[in-house]
Every structure is written in structure tokens, then in C-alpha cells.
PDB file of C-alpha atoms in Angstrom:
ATOM      1  CA  GLU A  19      14.537 -52.826-114.507  1.00 76.00           C
ATOM      2  CA  PRO A  20      16.757 -55.008-116.730  1.00 77.00           C
ATOM      3  CA  GLU A  21      16.951 -58.616-115.706  1.00 93.00           C
ATOM      4  CA  VAL A  22      18.748 -61.849-116.471  1.00 97.00           C
ATOM      5  CA  THR A  23      16.474 -64.327-118.226  1.00 97.00           C
ATOM      6  CA  GLN A  24      16.916 -68.096-118.254  1.00 97.00           C
ATOM      7  CA  THR A  25      15.244 -70.831-120.243  1.00 97.00           C
ATOM      8  CA  PRO A  26      13.850 -73.344-119.720  1.00 97.00           C
ATOM      9  CA  SER A  27      12.582 -72.963-116.174  1.00 97.00           C
ATOM     10  CA  HIS A  28      12.538 -76.738-115.740  1.00 97.00           C
ATOM     11  CA  GLN A  29      14.385 -79.426-117.699  1.00 97.00           C
ATOM     12  CA  VAL A  30      13.969 -83.146-117.204  1.00 98.00           C
ATOM     13  CA  THR A  31      16.488 -85.408-118.891  1.00 98.00           C
ATOM     14  CA  GLN A  32      17.695 -88.965-118.745  1.00 97.00           C
ATOM     15  CA  MET A  33      21.105 -89.870-117.416  1.00 98.00           C
ATOM     16  CA  GLY A  34      23.729 -89.717-120.145  1.00 97.00           C
ATOM     17  CA  GLN A  35      21.866 -87.172-122.251  1.00 98.00           C
ATOM     18  CA  GLU A  36      23.191 -83.765-123.181  1.00 98.00           C
ATOM     19  CA  VAL A  37      21.429 -80.634-121.965  1.00 98.00           C
ATOM     20  CA  ILE A  38      21.871 -76.985-122.837  1.00 97.00           C
ATOM     21  CA  LEU A  39      20.742 -74.320-120.422  1.00 98.00           C
ATOM     22  CA  ARG A  40      20.255 -70.858-121.847  1.00 97.00           C
ATOM     23  CA  CYS A  41      20.646 -67.399-120.416  1.00 97.00           C
ATOM     24  CA  VAL A  42      20.387 -63.836-121.628  1.00 97.00           C
ATOM     25  CA  PRO A  43      22.471 -61.625-119.317  1.00 96.00           C
ATOM     26  CA  ILE A  44      21.737 -57.955-118.722  1.00 94.00           C
ATOM     27  CA  SER A  45      22.793 -56.122-121.863  1.00 91.00           C
ATOM     28  CA  ASN A  46      25.491 -53.792-120.499  1.00 89.00           C
ATOM     29  CA  HIS A  47      27.035 -56.403-118.227  1.00 92.00           C
ATOM     30  CA  LEU A  48      30.444 -57.792-119.096  1.00 91.00           C
ATOM     31  CA  TYR A  49      30.892 -60.729-116.718  1.00 93.00           C
ATOM     32  CA  PHE A  50      28.732 -63.809-116.855  1.00 95.00           C
ATOM     33  CA  TYR A  51      28.488 -66.648-114.409  1.00 96.00           C
ATOM     34  CA  TRP A  52      26.901 -70.002-113.838  1.00 98.00           C
ATOM     35  CA  TYR A  53      26.160 -71.132-110.305  1.00 97.00           C
ATOM     36  CA  ARG A  54      24.287 -74.181-109.134  1.00 97.00           C
ATOM     37  CA  GLN A  55      22.377 -75.027-106.006  1.00 97.00           C
ATOM     38  CA  ILE A  56      21.597 -78.598-105.068  1.00 96.00           C
ATOM     39  CA  LEU A  57      18.359 -78.765-103.086  1.00 92.00           C
ATOM     40  CA  GLY A  58      18.934 -77.608 -99.533  1.00 89.00           C
ATOM     41  CA  GLN A  59      22.572 -76.756-100.128  1.00 91.00           C
ATOM     42  CA  LYS A  60      24.623 -73.656-100.769  1.00 92.00           C
ATOM     43  CA  VAL A  61      24.968 -71.704-103.986  1.00 95.00           C
ATOM     44  CA  GLU A  62      28.107 -73.064-105.673  1.00 95.00           C
ATOM     45  CA  PHE A  63      30.248 -71.349-108.270  1.00 95.00           C
ATOM     46  CA  LEU A  64      30.753 -73.172-111.555  1.00 97.00           C
ATOM     47  CA  VAL A  65      32.334 -70.749-113.997  1.00 96.00           C
ATOM     48  CA  SER A  66      32.830 -67.117-114.905  1.00 94.00           C
ATOM     49  CA  PHE A  67      33.131 -65.809-118.449  1.00 94.00           C
ATOM     50  CA  TYR A  68      34.517 -62.573-119.802  1.00 92.00           C
ATOM     51  CA  ASN A  69      35.493 -61.337-123.228  1.00 90.00           C
ATOM     52  CA  ASN A  70      34.399 -64.587-124.859  1.00 92.00           C
ATOM     53  CA  GLU A  71      36.481 -66.862-122.707  1.00 93.00           C
ATOM     54  CA  ILE A  72      36.386 -68.601-119.356  1.00 95.00           C
ATOM     55  CA  SER A  73      38.077 -66.443-116.737  1.00 93.00           C
ATOM     56  CA  GLU A  74      37.667 -68.751-113.760  1.00 93.00           C
ATOM     57  CA  LYS A  75      36.168 -72.166-113.066  1.00 94.00           C
ATOM     58  CA  SER A  76      35.652 -74.402-110.075  1.00 94.00           C
ATOM     59  CA  GLU A  77      36.474 -78.057-109.532  1.00 95.00           C
ATOM     60  CA  ILE A  78      32.840 -78.881-110.285  1.00 95.00           C
ATOM     61  CA  PHE A  79      33.245 -77.525-113.819  1.00 97.00           C
ATOM     62  CA  ASP A  80      34.931 -80.589-115.309  1.00 95.00           C
ATOM     63  CA  ASP A  81      35.168 -81.768-118.902  1.00 95.00           C
ATOM     64  CA  GLN A  82      31.462 -82.569-118.973  1.00 96.00           C
ATOM     65  CA  PHE A  83      30.640 -78.881-118.762  1.00 98.00           C
ATOM     66  CA  SER A  84      31.154 -76.158-121.327  1.00 98.00           C
ATOM     67  CA  VAL A  85      29.993 -72.604-121.797  1.00 97.00           C
ATOM     68  CA  GLU A  86      29.497 -70.553-124.888  1.00 95.00           C
ATOM     69  CA  ARG A  87      28.362 -67.133-125.973  1.00 93.00           C
ATOM     70  CA  PRO A  88      27.094 -68.030-129.454  1.00 88.00           C
ATOM     71  CA  ASP A  89      25.885 -64.537-130.285  1.00 88.00           C
ATOM     72  CA  GLY A  90      25.772 -61.084-128.751  1.00 80.00           C
ATOM     73  CA  SER A  91      23.078 -61.876-126.240  1.00 88.00           C
ATOM     74  CA  ASN A  92      22.920 -65.558-125.271  1.00 94.00           C
ATOM     75  CA  PHE A  93      25.135 -67.362-122.790  1.00 96.00           C
ATOM     76  CA  THR A  94      24.780 -71.139-122.576  1.00 97.00           C
ATOM     77  CA  LEU A  95      25.847 -73.941-120.266  1.00 98.00           C
ATOM     78  CA  LYS A  96      26.136 -77.395-121.799  1.00 98.00           C
ATOM     79  CA  ILE A  97      26.364 -80.611-119.830  1.00 98.00           C
ATOM     80  CA  ARG A  98      27.538 -83.312-122.207  1.00 96.00           C
ATOM     81  CA  SER A  99      26.520 -86.486-120.432  1.00 95.00           C
ATOM     82  CA  THR A 100      24.324 -85.804-117.453  1.00 97.00           C
ATOM     83  CA  LYS A 101      24.633 -87.707-114.194  1.00 97.00           C
ATOM     84  CA  LEU A 102      22.080 -88.104-111.426  1.00 97.00           C
ATOM     85  CA  GLU A 103      24.180 -85.811-109.235  1.00 96.00           C
ATOM     86  CA  ASP A 104      23.840 -82.993-111.776  1.00 97.00           C
ATOM     87  CA  SER A 105      20.250 -82.546-110.620  1.00 98.00           C
ATOM     88  CA  ALA A 106      20.141 -79.036-109.201  1.00 98.00           C
ATOM     89  CA  MET A 107      18.950 -75.512-109.789  1.00 98.00           C
ATOM     90  CA  TYR A 108      21.288 -73.769-112.191  1.00 98.00           C
ATOM     91  CA  PHE A 109      21.516 -70.005-111.939  1.00 98.00           C
ATOM     92  CA  CYS A 110      22.946 -67.704-114.532  1.00 98.00           C
ATOM     93  CA  ALA A 111      24.218 -64.367-113.222  1.00 97.00           C
ATOM     94  CA  SER A 112      25.877 -61.307-114.626  1.00 95.00           C
ATOM     95  CA  SER A 113      27.703 -58.257-113.323  1.00 92.00           C
ATOM     96  CA  VAL A 114      28.859 -55.002-114.823  1.00 89.00           C
ATOM     97  CA  ASP A 115      32.494 -55.664-114.022  1.00 79.00           C
ATOM     98  CA  SER A 116      34.626 -57.895-111.855  1.00 67.00           C
ATOM     99  CA  THR A 117      35.707 -55.516-109.133  1.00 65.00           C
ATOM    100  CA  GLY A 118      32.660 -56.053-106.986  1.00 60.00           C
ATOM    101  CA  TYR A 119      32.466 -52.370-106.149  1.00 68.00           C
ATOM    102  CA  ASN A 120      28.943 -51.299-107.034  1.00 70.00           C
ATOM    103  CA  SER A 121      28.859 -54.401-109.199  1.00 86.00           C
ATOM    104  CA  PRO A 122      26.909 -57.166-107.508  1.00 91.00           C
ATOM    105  CA  LEU A 123      25.726 -60.335-109.153  1.00 93.00           C
ATOM    106  CA  HIS A 124      22.285 -60.216-110.709  1.00 95.00           C
ATOM    107  CA  PHE A 125      20.696 -63.636-110.922  1.00 97.00           C
ATOM    108  CA  GLY A 126      18.248 -65.116-113.361  1.00 97.00           C
ATOM    109  CA  ASN A 127      15.258 -67.126-112.145  1.00 97.00           C
ATOM    110  CA  GLY A 128      17.117 -70.388-112.611  1.00 97.00           C
ATOM    111  CA  THR A 129      16.646 -73.636-114.477  1.00 98.00           C
ATOM    112  CA  ARG A 130      15.712 -76.632-112.389  1.00 98.00           C
ATOM    113  CA  LEU A 131      17.473 -79.632-113.923  1.00 98.00           C
ATOM    114  CA  THR A 132      16.197 -83.068-113.023  1.00 98.00           C
ATOM    115  CA  VAL A 133      18.225 -86.063-114.204  1.00 98.00           C
ATOM    116  CA  THR A 134      16.409 -89.383-114.048  1.00 97.00           C
TER     117      THR A 134
ATOM    118  CA  GLN B   4      38.269 -73.482 -93.660  1.00 74.00           C
ATOM    119  CA  LYS B   5      35.159 -72.286 -95.419  1.00 83.00           C
ATOM    120  CA  GLU B   6      35.377 -69.038 -97.354  1.00 90.00           C
ATOM    121  CA  VAL B   7      32.122 -67.695 -95.916  1.00 94.00           C
ATOM    122  CA  GLU B   8      30.373 -68.981 -92.820  1.00 95.00           C
ATOM    123  CA  GLN B   9      26.879 -68.338 -91.583  1.00 94.00           C
ATOM    124  CA  ASN B  10      24.743 -69.881 -88.887  1.00 85.00           C
ATOM    125  CA  SER B  11      22.196 -71.969 -90.742  1.00 80.00           C
ATOM    126  CA  GLY B  12      19.486 -71.223 -88.208  1.00 82.00           C
ATOM    127  CA  PRO B  13      16.611 -71.434 -88.210  1.00 92.00           C
ATOM    128  CA  LEU B  14      16.228 -68.017 -86.664  1.00 95.00           C
ATOM    129  CA  SER B  15      12.749 -67.094 -85.486  1.00 97.00           C
ATOM    130  CA  VAL B  16      11.698 -63.596 -84.473  1.00 97.00           C
ATOM    131  CA  PRO B  17       8.260 -62.118 -83.736  1.00 97.00           C
ATOM    132  CA  GLU B  18       6.769 -59.634 -86.131  1.00 98.00           C
ATOM    133  CA  GLY B  19       8.057 -56.132 -85.449  1.00 97.00           C
ATOM    134  CA  ALA B  20      11.289 -57.303 -83.823  1.00 98.00           C
ATOM    135  CA  ILE B  21      14.852 -56.857 -85.062  1.00 97.00           C
ATOM    136  CA  ALA B  22      16.401 -59.822 -86.843  1.00 97.00           C
ATOM    137  CA  SER B  23      20.185 -60.050 -86.712  1.00 97.00           C
ATOM    138  CA  LEU B  24      22.057 -62.172 -89.228  1.00 97.00           C
ATOM    139  CA  ASN B  25      25.790 -62.768 -89.071  1.00 96.00           C
ATOM    140  CA  CYS B  26      28.518 -63.812 -91.455  1.00 96.00           C
ATOM    141  CA  THR B  27      32.271 -64.313 -91.200  1.00 97.00           C
ATOM    142  CA  TYR B  28      34.758 -64.674 -94.027  1.00 96.00           C
ATOM    143  CA  SER B  29      38.228 -66.129 -94.216  1.00 94.00           C
ATOM    144  CA  ASP B  30      40.092 -64.001 -96.768  1.00 91.00           C
ATOM    145  CA  ARG B  31      41.294 -60.776 -95.187  1.00 90.00           C
ATOM    146  CA  GLY B  32      41.779 -59.306 -98.666  1.00 86.00           C
ATOM    147  CA  SER B  33      38.076 -59.499 -99.475  1.00 89.00           C
ATOM    148  CA  GLN B  34      36.703 -56.163-100.563  1.00 87.00           C
ATOM    149  CA  SER B  35      33.016 -56.432-101.432  1.00 92.00           C
ATOM    150  CA  PHE B  36      30.216 -57.909 -99.379  1.00 95.00           C
ATOM    151  CA  PHE B  37      26.626 -58.601-100.268  1.00 96.00           C
ATOM    152  CA  TRP B  38      23.446 -59.812 -98.670  1.00 97.00           C
ATOM    153  CA  TYR B  39      20.948 -61.715-100.773  1.00 97.00           C
ATOM    154  CA  ARG B  40      17.487 -62.936 -99.877  1.00 98.00           C
ATOM    155  CA  GLN B  41      16.290 -66.239-101.289  1.00 97.00           C
ATOM    156  CA  TYR B  42      12.740 -67.451-101.055  1.00 96.00           C
ATOM    157  CA  SER B  43      12.224 -71.194-101.326  1.00 93.00           C
ATOM    158  CA  GLY B  44      12.567 -72.332-104.937  1.00 92.00           C
ATOM    159  CA  LYS B  45      13.525 -68.868-106.150  1.00 95.00           C
ATOM    160  CA  SER B  46      16.758 -67.180-107.132  1.00 96.00           C
ATOM    161  CA  PRO B  47      18.863 -64.994-104.824  1.00 97.00           C
ATOM    162  CA  GLU B  48      17.763 -61.374-104.785  1.00 96.00           C
ATOM    163  CA  LEU B  49      20.195 -58.623-103.835  1.00 95.00           C
ATOM    164  CA  ILE B  50      19.281 -56.729-100.678  1.00 96.00           C
ATOM    165  CA  MET B  51      22.405 -54.755 -99.886  1.00 94.00           C
ATOM    166  CA  SER B  52      26.055 -54.355-100.682  1.00 94.00           C
ATOM    167  CA  ILE B  53      28.734 -52.887 -98.432  1.00 95.00           C
ATOM    168  CA  TYR B  54      32.371 -52.087 -99.105  1.00 92.00           C
ATOM    169  CA  SER B  55      33.590 -49.903 -96.234  1.00 92.00           C
ATOM    170  CA  ASN B  56      33.838 -50.486 -92.511  1.00 94.00           C
ATOM    171  CA  GLY B  57      30.817 -49.301 -90.587  1.00 95.00           C
ATOM    172  CA  ASP B  58      27.100 -49.282 -91.128  1.00 96.00           C
ATOM    173  CA  LYS B  59      25.054 -48.828 -94.263  1.00 96.00           C
ATOM    174  CA  GLU B  60      21.328 -48.327 -93.994  1.00 97.00           C
ATOM    175  CA  ASP B  61      18.634 -48.867 -96.616  1.00 96.00           C
ATOM    176  CA  GLY B  62      15.093 -48.677 -95.360  1.00 97.00           C
ATOM    177  CA  ARG B  63      14.550 -51.367 -92.756  1.00 97.00           C
ATOM    178  CA  PHE B  64      17.882 -53.013 -93.547  1.00 98.00           C
ATOM    179  CA  THR B  65      21.285 -52.156 -92.072  1.00 98.00           C
ATOM    180  CA  ALA B  66      24.479 -53.871 -93.147  1.00 97.00           C
ATOM    181  CA  GLN B  67      27.480 -53.718 -90.847  1.00 97.00           C
ATOM    182  CA  LEU B  68      31.060 -54.466 -91.853  1.00 97.00           C
ATOM    183  CA  ASN B  69      34.082 -54.963 -89.635  1.00 96.00           C
ATOM    184  CA  LYS B  70      37.072 -55.880 -91.763  1.00 94.00           C
ATOM    185  CA  ALA B  71      39.411 -56.242 -88.794  1.00 94.00           C
ATOM    186  CA  SER B  72      37.155 -58.958 -87.380  1.00 95.00           C
ATOM    187  CA  GLN B  73      36.244 -60.277 -90.854  1.00 96.00           C
ATOM    188  CA  TYR B  74      32.601 -59.980 -89.938  1.00 95.00           C
ATOM    189  CA  VAL B  75      29.517 -58.806 -91.797  1.00 97.00           C
ATOM    190  CA  SER B  76      26.029 -58.579 -90.400  1.00 97.00           C
ATOM    191  CA  LEU B  77      22.549 -57.680 -91.548  1.00 98.00           C
ATOM    192  CA  LEU B  78      19.927 -56.173 -89.277  1.00 98.00           C
ATOM    193  CA  ILE B  79      16.289 -56.180 -90.296  1.00 98.00           C
ATOM    194  CA  ARG B  80      14.193 -53.749 -88.287  1.00 98.00           C
ATOM    195  CA  ASP B  81      10.433 -54.072 -87.865  1.00 98.00           C
ATOM    196  CA  SER B  82      10.558 -57.613 -89.241  1.00 98.00           C
ATOM    197  CA  GLN B  83       7.566 -58.653 -91.330  1.00 97.00           C
ATOM    198  CA  PRO B  84       6.269 -62.143 -92.178  1.00 97.00           C
ATOM    199  CA  SER B  85       7.262 -61.397 -95.795  1.00 97.00           C
ATOM    200  CA  ASP B  86      10.893 -61.224 -94.608  1.00 97.00           C
ATOM    201  CA  SER B  87      10.754 -64.971 -93.928  1.00 97.00           C
ATOM    202  CA  ALA B  88      13.382 -66.397 -96.273  1.00 97.00           C
ATOM    203  CA  THR B  89      16.952 -67.632 -96.382  1.00 97.00           C
ATOM    204  CA  TYR B  90      19.552 -64.864 -96.256  1.00 97.00           C
ATOM    205  CA  LEU B  91      22.790 -65.451 -98.110  1.00 97.00           C
ATOM    206  CA  CYS B  92      26.023 -63.657 -97.367  1.00 97.00           C
ATOM    207  CA  ALA B  93      28.325 -63.296-100.391  1.00 96.00           C
ATOM    208  CA  VAL B  94      31.904 -62.103-100.523  1.00 94.00           C
ATOM    209  CA  LYS B  95      34.010 -60.950-103.445  1.00 91.00           C
ATOM    210  CA  LYS B  96      37.740 -61.341-102.980  1.00 83.00           C
ATOM    211  CA  ASN B  97      40.355 -58.899-104.132  1.00 77.00           C
ATOM    212  CA  THR B  98      41.468 -61.345-106.815  1.00 79.00           C
ATOM    213  CA  GLY B  99      39.519 -63.412-109.283  1.00 79.00           C
ATOM    214  CA  ASN B 100      35.948 -63.062-110.441  1.00 79.00           C
ATOM    215  CA  GLN B 101      34.269 -65.402-108.042  1.00 86.00           C
ATOM    216  CA  PHE B 102      31.638 -64.454-105.498  1.00 91.00           C
ATOM    217  CA  TYR B 103      31.669 -66.832-102.540  1.00 93.00           C
ATOM    218  CA  PHE B 104      28.396 -67.656-100.826  1.00 95.00           C
ATOM    219  CA  GLY B 105      27.640 -68.841 -97.334  1.00 95.00           C
ATOM    220  CA  THR B 106      25.161 -71.629 -96.719  1.00 94.00           C
ATOM    221  CA  GLY B 107      22.520 -69.090 -95.718  1.00 95.00           C
ATOM    222  CA  THR B 108      20.511 -68.400 -92.571  1.00 96.00           C
ATOM    223  CA  SER B 109      16.854 -69.342 -92.560  1.00 96.00           C
ATOM    224  CA  LEU B 110      14.705 -66.611 -90.998  1.00 97.00           C
ATOM    225  CA  THR B 111      11.109 -67.043 -89.921  1.00 97.00           C
ATOM    226  CA  VAL B 112       9.110 -64.011 -88.793  1.00 97.00           C
ATOM    227  CA  ILE B 113       6.199 -65.096 -86.649  1.00 97.00           C
ATOM    228  CA  PRO B 114       3.010 -63.012 -86.989  1.00 95.00           C
TER     229      PRO B 114
END
């Protein structure tokens, strides 16, 4: 069964450094998402991406965050200057379309980001 | 008001019993509803989706939707220790691309 793949599985970085989290969504999916989950807390929406542009973003997704689809398969999340509070599990997800009908989110295994 | 609300639990049931997990949502226009299972340190895994009022069964799992009451539930029959996980309710509104998640209910099935 096709799956969403994310790399790396764990990233440790120092405060103020830039990190790039990478994802390969399922090939026939059109909508791509980044969610994050701080330890012990809920899964929080960051951004959705369709047709090579951001379609929706949350208040968390401020100017420090950016997303890109640099080629036909990869989807990346960049955090420009990491803060301690960015430490979380970051999940990439994709769906076939945006209606929701028969189009659930499929999640990758996540990247655990630790900012020291 | 939170978009999606769940009791955080923990909910404990003996092996073989029925586990009942509940979820309410705030936007009456929501159209798609999902249950995910999340093991500790892992990503959410889709269990079931439901779009119409009533029950939908898949193996040991039954999802129930009542749009008038803005209520979704998940029943797990013949609960197994391997069902011990956090169960996330997710809702897709009629507008926008976002899926909204509840905080999850922690389920422990006692052998």
C-alpha cells in the first residue's frame, strides 16, 4: 500500500538554526499538509498546500515557517530560526482531494524535532 | 469553543469487552468524520471514516454519526490488549482544507 514517507525520523538542532523536514506524499494525492504534535498534546494543523501554493495556514505557521514542493515528489517544511518551543513531532500528510469524502488524511511516520 | 472535543480518559476496559469512545464537534456544517488510532510515539493511523448519519461497521469497529446532535462515536467490540492506544477524532468542515483533531482518548485494554 502506498505510504507517505518522511525524513529524517529524528532531528536535533540548536536554537536559532534552520531545519528542513522532508516528505514524499502518496503519488496520486493532490493535497499536502503539515501537522505538529507537541509531546502529550493534540495534533495541530500548520499548513495545507495545493497546486504549488499554500491553500490554508494556521496561526502557528508564522514567518519562521515555509513550505515548498521543489520537484514532483518532495514536499518540505522549513523552520528558519528554531525556538525551543518548536520541539515537537512533525507529521506530513496527504489526501487525494479536499472534500473529505472518501479522502482521509494519510500520515507519514513523523519527524521528531528536538531544539536545544 | 473547541472545534472537536473528546474525553481524554484514560478509559480502561477488560479484554473482550466493548470500548465506547465519544466525540462532539462544533461546526454544524462539518461533513466528514474520521477515527484515527495513535500508538505512543507513532503517527495517527486511519481506522474508519463516516459521512452519513447512522452506523458504519468494519470488523470489530463501528462508527456512529448523529449530525443533529453533532456527535460521533466509535465502538470497539471484543477489545484486545493491542487496541490499547490513543484514539483521535478528526472532522473535516464543509469549507477549507483543514482537518480538525480532538485531543484524543487514551484506551487501555486490560488482559
